[in-house]
mmCIF file with all atom_site columns, C-alpha atoms in Angstrom:
data_model
loop_
_atom_site.group_PDB
_atom_site.id
_atom_site.type_symbol
_atom_site.label_atom_id
_atom_site.label_alt_id
_atom_site.label_comp_id
_atom_site.label_asym_id
_atom_site.label_entity_id
_atom_site.label_seq_id
_atom_site.pdbx_PDB_ins_code
_atom_site.Cartn_x
_atom_site.Cartn_y
_atom_site.Cartn_z
_atom_site.occupancy
_atom_site.B_iso_or_equiv
_atom_site.pdbx_formal_charge
_atom_site.auth_seq_id
_atom_site.auth_comp_id
_atom_site.auth_asym_id
_atom_site.auth_atom_id
_atom_site.pdbx_PDB_model_num
ATOM 1   C CA . ALA A 1 1  ? 29.831 -15.051 5.446   1.00 45.00 ? 167  ALA A CA 1
ATOM 2   C CA . GLU A 1 2  ? 25.981 -15.262 4.191   1.00 58.00 ? 168  GLU A CA 1
ATOM 3   C CA . ASP A 1 3  ? 25.413 -13.665 1.276   1.00 87.00 ? 169  ASP A CA 1
ATOM 4   C CA . THR A 1 4  ? 22.365 -11.048 1.102   1.00 93.00 ? 170  THR A CA 1
ATOM 5   C CA . GLY A 1 5  ? 22.327 -10.990 -3.200  1.00 93.00 ? 171  GLY A CA 1
ATOM 6   C CA . LEU A 1 6  ? 24.656 -7.056  -2.817  1.00 95.00 ? 172  LEU A CA 1
ATOM 7   C CA . ARG A 1 7  ? 28.095 -7.054  -3.012  1.00 94.00 ? 173  ARG A CA 1
ATOM 8   C CA . VAL A 1 8  ? 30.149 -3.890  -2.633  1.00 95.00 ? 174  VAL A CA 1
ATOM 9   C CA . GLU A 1 9  ? 33.640 -3.664  -3.090  1.00 94.00 ? 175  GLU A CA 1
ATOM 10  C CA . LEU A 1 10 ? 36.340 -0.503  -3.368  1.00 94.00 ? 176  LEU A CA 1
ATOM 11  C CA . ALA A 1 11 ? 35.165 2.545   -6.145  1.00 92.00 ? 177  ALA A CA 1
ATOM 12  C CA . GLU A 1 12 ? 38.666 3.538   -5.994  1.00 88.00 ? 178  GLU A CA 1
ATOM 13  C CA . GLU A 1 13 ? 42.302 1.309   -4.487  1.00 86.00 ? 179  GLU A CA 1
ATOM 14  C CA . ASP A 1 14 ? 42.563 2.249   -1.181  1.00 83.00 ? 180  ASP A CA 1
ATOM 15  C CA . ASP A 1 15 ? 45.779 4.098   -0.269  1.00 81.00 ? 181  ASP A CA 1
ATOM 16  C CA . CYS A 1 16 ? 45.674 4.422   3.464   1.00 79.00 ? 182  CYS A CA 1
ATOM 17  C CA . SER A 1 17 ? 46.349 7.425   3.610   1.00 78.00 ? 183  SER A CA 1
ATOM 18  C CA . ASN A 1 18 ? 43.274 8.981   5.770   1.00 83.00 ? 184  ASN A CA 1
ATOM 19  C CA . SER A 1 19 ? 40.040 7.257   7.070   1.00 89.00 ? 185  SER A CA 1
ATOM 20  C CA . SER A 1 20 ? 37.293 7.805   3.908   1.00 91.00 ? 186  SER A CA 1
ATOM 21  C CA . LEU A 1 21 ? 36.933 5.311   1.831   1.00 93.00 ? 187  LEU A CA 1
ATOM 22  C CA . ALA A 1 22 ? 35.315 4.829   -1.525  1.00 95.00 ? 188  ALA A CA 1
ATOM 23  C CA . LEU A 1 23 ? 32.836 2.773   -1.839  1.00 96.00 ? 189  LEU A CA 1
ATOM 24  C CA . ARG A 1 24 ? 30.525 0.364   -4.315  1.00 95.00 ? 190  ARG A CA 1
ATOM 25  C CA . LEU A 1 25 ? 27.304 -0.745  -3.658  1.00 96.00 ? 191  LEU A CA 1
ATOM 26  C CA . TRP A 1 26 ? 24.840 -3.292  -5.915  1.00 94.00 ? 192  TRP A CA 1
ATOM 27  C CA . VAL A 1 27 ? 22.126 -5.656  -6.188  1.00 93.00 ? 193  VAL A CA 1
ATOM 28  C CA . GLU A 1 28 ? 24.526 -9.180  -6.869  1.00 90.00 ? 194  GLU A CA 1
ATOM 29  C CA . ASP A 1 29 ? 21.164 -11.666 -5.981  1.00 91.00 ? 195  ASP A CA 1
ATOM 30  C CA . PRO A 1 30 ? 17.958 -9.397  -6.436  1.00 91.00 ? 196  PRO A CA 1
ATOM 31  C CA . LYS A 1 31 ? 15.831 -12.788 -5.440  1.00 92.00 ? 197  LYS A CA 1
ATOM 32  C CA . LYS A 1 32 ? 17.788 -12.059 -1.771  1.00 93.00 ? 198  LYS A CA 1
ATOM 33  C CA . LEU A 1 33 ? 16.424 -8.967  -1.332  1.00 94.00 ? 199  LEU A CA 1
ATOM 34  C CA . LYS A 1 34 ? 12.893 -8.065  -0.563  1.00 93.00 ? 200  LYS A CA 1
ATOM 35  C CA . GLY A 1 35 ? 11.592 -4.698  -1.329  1.00 92.00 ? 201  GLY A CA 1
ATOM 36  C CA . LYS A 1 36 ? 11.884 -3.199  -4.428  1.00 88.00 ? 202  LYS A CA 1
ATOM 37  C CA . HIS A 1 37 ? 14.942 -1.576  -5.411  1.00 88.00 ? 203  HIS A CA 1
ATOM 38  C CA . LYS A 1 38 ? 17.415 -0.396  -8.163  1.00 82.00 ? 204  LYS A CA 1
ATOM 39  C CA . ASP A 1 39 ? 18.219 -3.285  -10.761 1.00 84.00 ? 205  ASP A CA 1
ATOM 40  C CA . ASN A 1 40 ? 22.321 -2.725  -12.813 1.00 87.00 ? 206  ASN A CA 1
ATOM 41  C CA . GLU A 1 41 ? 22.186 0.460   -10.526 1.00 91.00 ? 207  GLU A CA 1
ATOM 42  C CA . ALA A 1 42 ? 25.570 0.795   -8.785  1.00 94.00 ? 208  ALA A CA 1
ATOM 43  C CA . ILE A 1 43 ? 25.483 3.408   -5.674  1.00 95.00 ? 209  ILE A CA 1
ATOM 44  C CA . GLU A 1 44 ? 29.727 4.889   -5.174  1.00 96.00 ? 210  GLU A CA 1
ATOM 45  C CA . PHE A 1 45 ? 29.367 6.612   -1.982  1.00 96.00 ? 211  PHE A CA 1
ATOM 46  C CA . SER A 1 46 ? 32.145 7.414   0.332   1.00 95.00 ? 212  SER A CA 1
ATOM 47  C CA . PHE A 1 47 ? 32.641 5.609   4.376   1.00 95.00 ? 213  PHE A CA 1
ATOM 48  C CA . ASN A 1 48 ? 34.778 7.326   7.136   1.00 94.00 ? 214  ASN A CA 1
ATOM 49  C CA . LEU A 1 49 ? 35.807 4.252   9.144   1.00 94.00 ? 215  LEU A CA 1
ATOM 50  C CA . GLU A 1 50 ? 36.258 6.308   12.209  1.00 93.00 ? 216  GLU A CA 1
ATOM 51  C CA . THR A 1 51 ? 33.326 8.357   12.488  1.00 94.00 ? 217  THR A CA 1
ATOM 52  C CA . ASP A 1 52 ? 30.620 6.144   9.845   1.00 95.00 ? 218  ASP A CA 1
ATOM 53  C CA . THR A 1 53 ? 28.236 3.110   10.979  1.00 97.00 ? 219  THR A CA 1
ATOM 54  C CA . PRO A 1 54 ? 27.110 0.420   8.599   1.00 97.00 ? 220  PRO A CA 1
ATOM 55  C CA . GLU A 1 55 ? 23.518 0.914   9.769   1.00 97.00 ? 221  GLU A CA 1
ATOM 56  C CA . GLU A 1 56 ? 23.139 4.970   9.059   1.00 96.00 ? 222  GLU A CA 1
ATOM 57  C CA . VAL A 1 57 ? 24.873 4.509   5.355   1.00 96.00 ? 223  VAL A CA 1
ATOM 58  C CA . ALA A 1 58 ? 21.958 1.829   4.499   1.00 96.00 ? 224  ALA A CA 1
ATOM 59  C CA . TYR A 1 59 ? 19.585 3.923   7.376   1.00 95.00 ? 225  TYR A CA 1
ATOM 60  C CA . GLU A 1 60 ? 20.246 6.406   3.949   1.00 95.00 ? 226  GLU A CA 1
ATOM 61  C CA . MET A 1 61 ? 19.890 4.132   1.207   1.00 95.00 ? 227  MET A CA 1
ATOM 62  C CA . VAL A 1 62 ? 16.898 3.408   2.119   1.00 95.00 ? 228  VAL A CA 1
ATOM 63  C CA . LYS A 1 63 ? 15.777 6.816   2.807   1.00 93.00 ? 229  LYS A CA 1
ATOM 64  C CA . SER A 1 64 ? 17.021 8.046   -0.520  1.00 92.00 ? 230  SER A CA 1
ATOM 65  C CA . GLY A 1 65 ? 14.724 5.016   -1.822  1.00 92.00 ? 231  GLY A CA 1
ATOM 66  C CA . PHE A 1 66 ? 17.961 2.556   -3.203  1.00 94.00 ? 232  PHE A CA 1
ATOM 67  C CA . PHE A 1 67 ? 16.410 0.451   -1.081  1.00 95.00 ? 233  PHE A CA 1
ATOM 68  C CA . HIS A 1 68 ? 13.106 -0.438  0.857   1.00 96.00 ? 234  HIS A CA 1
ATOM 69  C CA . GLU A 1 69 ? 13.341 -0.485  4.756   1.00 96.00 ? 235  GLU A CA 1
ATOM 70  C CA . SER A 1 70 ? 12.869 -4.745  4.732   1.00 96.00 ? 236  SER A CA 1
ATOM 71  C CA . ASP A 1 71 ? 15.967 -4.949  3.310   1.00 96.00 ? 237  ASP A CA 1
ATOM 72  C CA . SER A 1 72 ? 18.521 -2.044  5.185   1.00 96.00 ? 238  SER A CA 1
ATOM 73  C CA . LYS A 1 73 ? 20.844 -4.633  7.648   1.00 96.00 ? 239  LYS A CA 1
ATOM 74  C CA . ALA A 1 74 ? 21.043 -6.813  4.390   1.00 96.00 ? 240  ALA A CA 1
ATOM 75  C CA . VAL A 1 75 ? 22.598 -3.600  2.999   1.00 97.00 ? 241  VAL A CA 1
ATOM 76  C CA . ALA A 1 76 ? 24.216 -2.842  6.335   1.00 97.00 ? 242  ALA A CA 1
ATOM 77  C CA . LYS A 1 77 ? 25.809 -5.529  6.537   1.00 97.00 ? 243  LYS A CA 1
ATOM 78  C CA . SER A 1 78 ? 26.804 -6.045  3.022   1.00 97.00 ? 244  SER A CA 1
ATOM 79  C CA . ILE A 1 79 ? 28.762 -3.130  4.098   1.00 97.00 ? 245  ILE A CA 1
ATOM 80  C CA . ARG A 1 80 ? 30.404 -3.847  7.748   1.00 97.00 ? 246  ARG A CA 1
ATOM 81  C CA . ASP A 1 81 ? 31.389 -7.278  6.221   1.00 96.00 ? 247  ASP A CA 1
ATOM 82  C CA . ARG A 1 82 ? 33.390 -4.986  3.302   1.00 96.00 ? 248  ARG A CA 1
ATOM 83  C CA . VAL A 1 83 ? 34.905 -2.697  5.938   1.00 95.00 ? 249  VAL A CA 1
ATOM 84  C CA . THR A 1 84 ? 35.720 -5.327  7.367   1.00 95.00 ? 250  THR A CA 1
ATOM 85  C CA . LEU A 1 85 ? 37.943 -6.757  4.758   1.00 94.00 ? 251  LEU A CA 1
ATOM 86  C CA . ILE A 1 86 ? 39.305 -3.262  4.407   1.00 92.00 ? 252  ILE A CA 1
ATOM 87  C CA . LYS A 1 87 ? 40.012 -2.682  7.798   1.00 92.00 ? 253  LYS A CA 1
ATOM 88  C CA . LYS A 1 88 ? 41.840 -6.848  8.450   1.00 91.00 ? 254  LYS A CA 1
ATOM 89  C CA . THR A 1 89 ? 43.524 -5.941  4.697   1.00 90.00 ? 255  THR A CA 1
ATOM 90  C CA . ARG A 1 90 ? 44.590 -2.522  6.235   1.00 88.00 ? 256  ARG A CA 1
ATOM 91  C CA . GLU A 1 91 ? 46.359 -4.034  9.527   1.00 86.00 ? 257  GLU A CA 1
ATOM 92  C CA . LYS A 1 92 ? 48.787 -6.649  7.055   1.00 85.00 ? 258  LYS A CA 1
ATOM 93  C CA . LYS A 1 93 ? 49.380 -3.661  5.195   1.00 78.00 ? 259  LYS A CA 1
ATOM 94  C CA . PRO A 1 94 ? 52.789 -1.695  6.609   1.00 72.00 ? 260  PRO A CA 1
ATOM 95  C CA . PRO A 1 95 ? 51.843 1.979   8.213   1.00 68.00 ? 261  PRO A CA 1
ATOM 96  C CA . GLY A 1 96 ? 50.078 4.274   4.931   1.00 64.00 ? 262  GLY A CA 1
ATOM 97  C CA . CYS A 1 97 ? 50.544 0.434   2.938   1.00 63.00 ? 263  CYS A CA 1
ATOM 98  C CA . SER B 2 1  ? 28.113 11.777  -17.763 1.00 47.00 ? 1498 SER B CA 1
ATOM 99  C CA . SER B 2 2  ? 23.758 11.681  -18.460 1.00 55.00 ? 1499 SER B CA 1
ATOM 100 C CA . LEU B 2 3  ? 23.515 8.192   -17.465 1.00 68.00 ? 1500 LEU B CA 1
ATOM 101 C CA . THR B 2 4  ? 25.373 9.147   -13.762 1.00 80.00 ? 1501 THR B CA 1
ATOM 102 C CA . GLN B 2 5  ? 22.291 10.817  -11.156 1.00 84.00 ? 1502 GLN B CA 1
ATOM 103 C CA . VAL B 2 6  ? 24.173 11.680  -7.454  1.00 87.00 ? 1503 VAL B CA 1
ATOM 104 C CA . VAL B 2 7  ? 22.088 12.068  -4.306  1.00 85.00 ? 1504 VAL B CA 1
ATOM 105 C CA . HIS B 2 8  ? 22.367 14.202  -1.467  1.00 84.00 ? 1505 HIS B CA 1
ATOM 106 C CA . SER B 2 9  ? 21.227 12.559  1.895   1.00 80.00 ? 1506 SER B CA 1
ATOM 107 C CA . ALA B 2 10 ? 21.982 13.905  5.136   1.00 78.00 ? 1507 ALA B CA 1
ATOM 108 C CA . GLY B 2 11 ? 25.550 15.037  3.343   1.00 81.00 ? 1508 GLY B CA 1
ATOM 109 C CA . ARG B 2 12 ? 26.649 12.047  2.830   1.00 88.00 ? 1509 ARG B CA 1
ATOM 110 C CA . ARG B 2 13 ? 26.497 12.377  -1.946  1.00 92.00 ? 1510 ARG B CA 1
ATOM 111 C CA . PHE B 2 14 ? 25.876 9.075   -3.553  1.00 94.00 ? 1511 PHE B CA 1
ATOM 112 C CA . ILE B 2 15 ? 26.234 9.029   -7.195  1.00 94.00 ? 1512 ILE B CA 1
ATOM 113 C CA . VAL B 2 16 ? 23.882 6.841   -9.295  1.00 94.00 ? 1513 VAL B CA 1
ATOM 114 C CA . SER B 2 17 ? 25.459 4.363   -12.426 1.00 92.00 ? 1514 SER B CA 1
ATOM 115 C CA . PRO B 2 18 ? 25.278 1.091   -14.260 1.00 90.00 ? 1515 PRO B CA 1
ATOM 116 C CA . VAL B 2 19 ? 27.018 -1.757  -12.754 1.00 86.00 ? 1516 VAL B CA 1
ATOM 117 C CA . PRO B 2 20 ? 28.930 -2.548  -15.717 1.00 74.00 ? 1517 PRO B CA 1
ATOM 118 C CA . GLU B 2 21 ? 28.385 -5.565  -17.483 1.00 70.00 ? 1518 GLU B CA 1
ATOM 119 C CA . SER B 2 22 ? 31.393 -7.343  -16.635 1.00 69.00 ? 1519 SER B CA 1
ATOM 120 C CA . ARG B 2 23 ? 30.418 -7.647  -13.626 1.00 64.00 ? 1520 ARG B CA 1
ATOM 121 C CA . LEU B 2 24 ? 26.845 -8.215  -14.476 1.00 60.00 ? 1521 LEU B CA 1
ATOM 122 C CA . ARG B 2 25 ? 28.137 -12.044 -15.659 1.00 54.00 ? 1522 ARG B CA 1
ATOM 123 C CA . GLU B 2 26 ? 30.552 -12.374 -12.632 1.00 54.00 ? 1523 GLU B CA 1
ATOM 124 C CA . SER B 2 27 ? 27.016 -12.614 -10.317 1.00 47.00 ? 1524 SER B CA 1
#
């Protein structure tokens, strides 16, 4: 996937027991972002695989002042890429991991 | 810890903390 300059990873081990994940996002390459953002700060948040969308979380991060509006697409894409990977990993593992 | 800040937006909680030094070196 194209590099957005942002890194999203699991903040806690995925126990596959429910649809809620703890994710952590931070800026890995500030040069790739257009607007102002907080460097060296990780943002931890919960993401529900069934009810949340990356765009909605990105919008709330912009509203909270973590990122500029011009970077919301990159934030949403980074979250989407990670969530897609987690879903694929879950599909490969036995039910309940 | 004093370095962690909690922000609420539209019912979602964001916990802001410094990126671990080890992760910064990776990038």
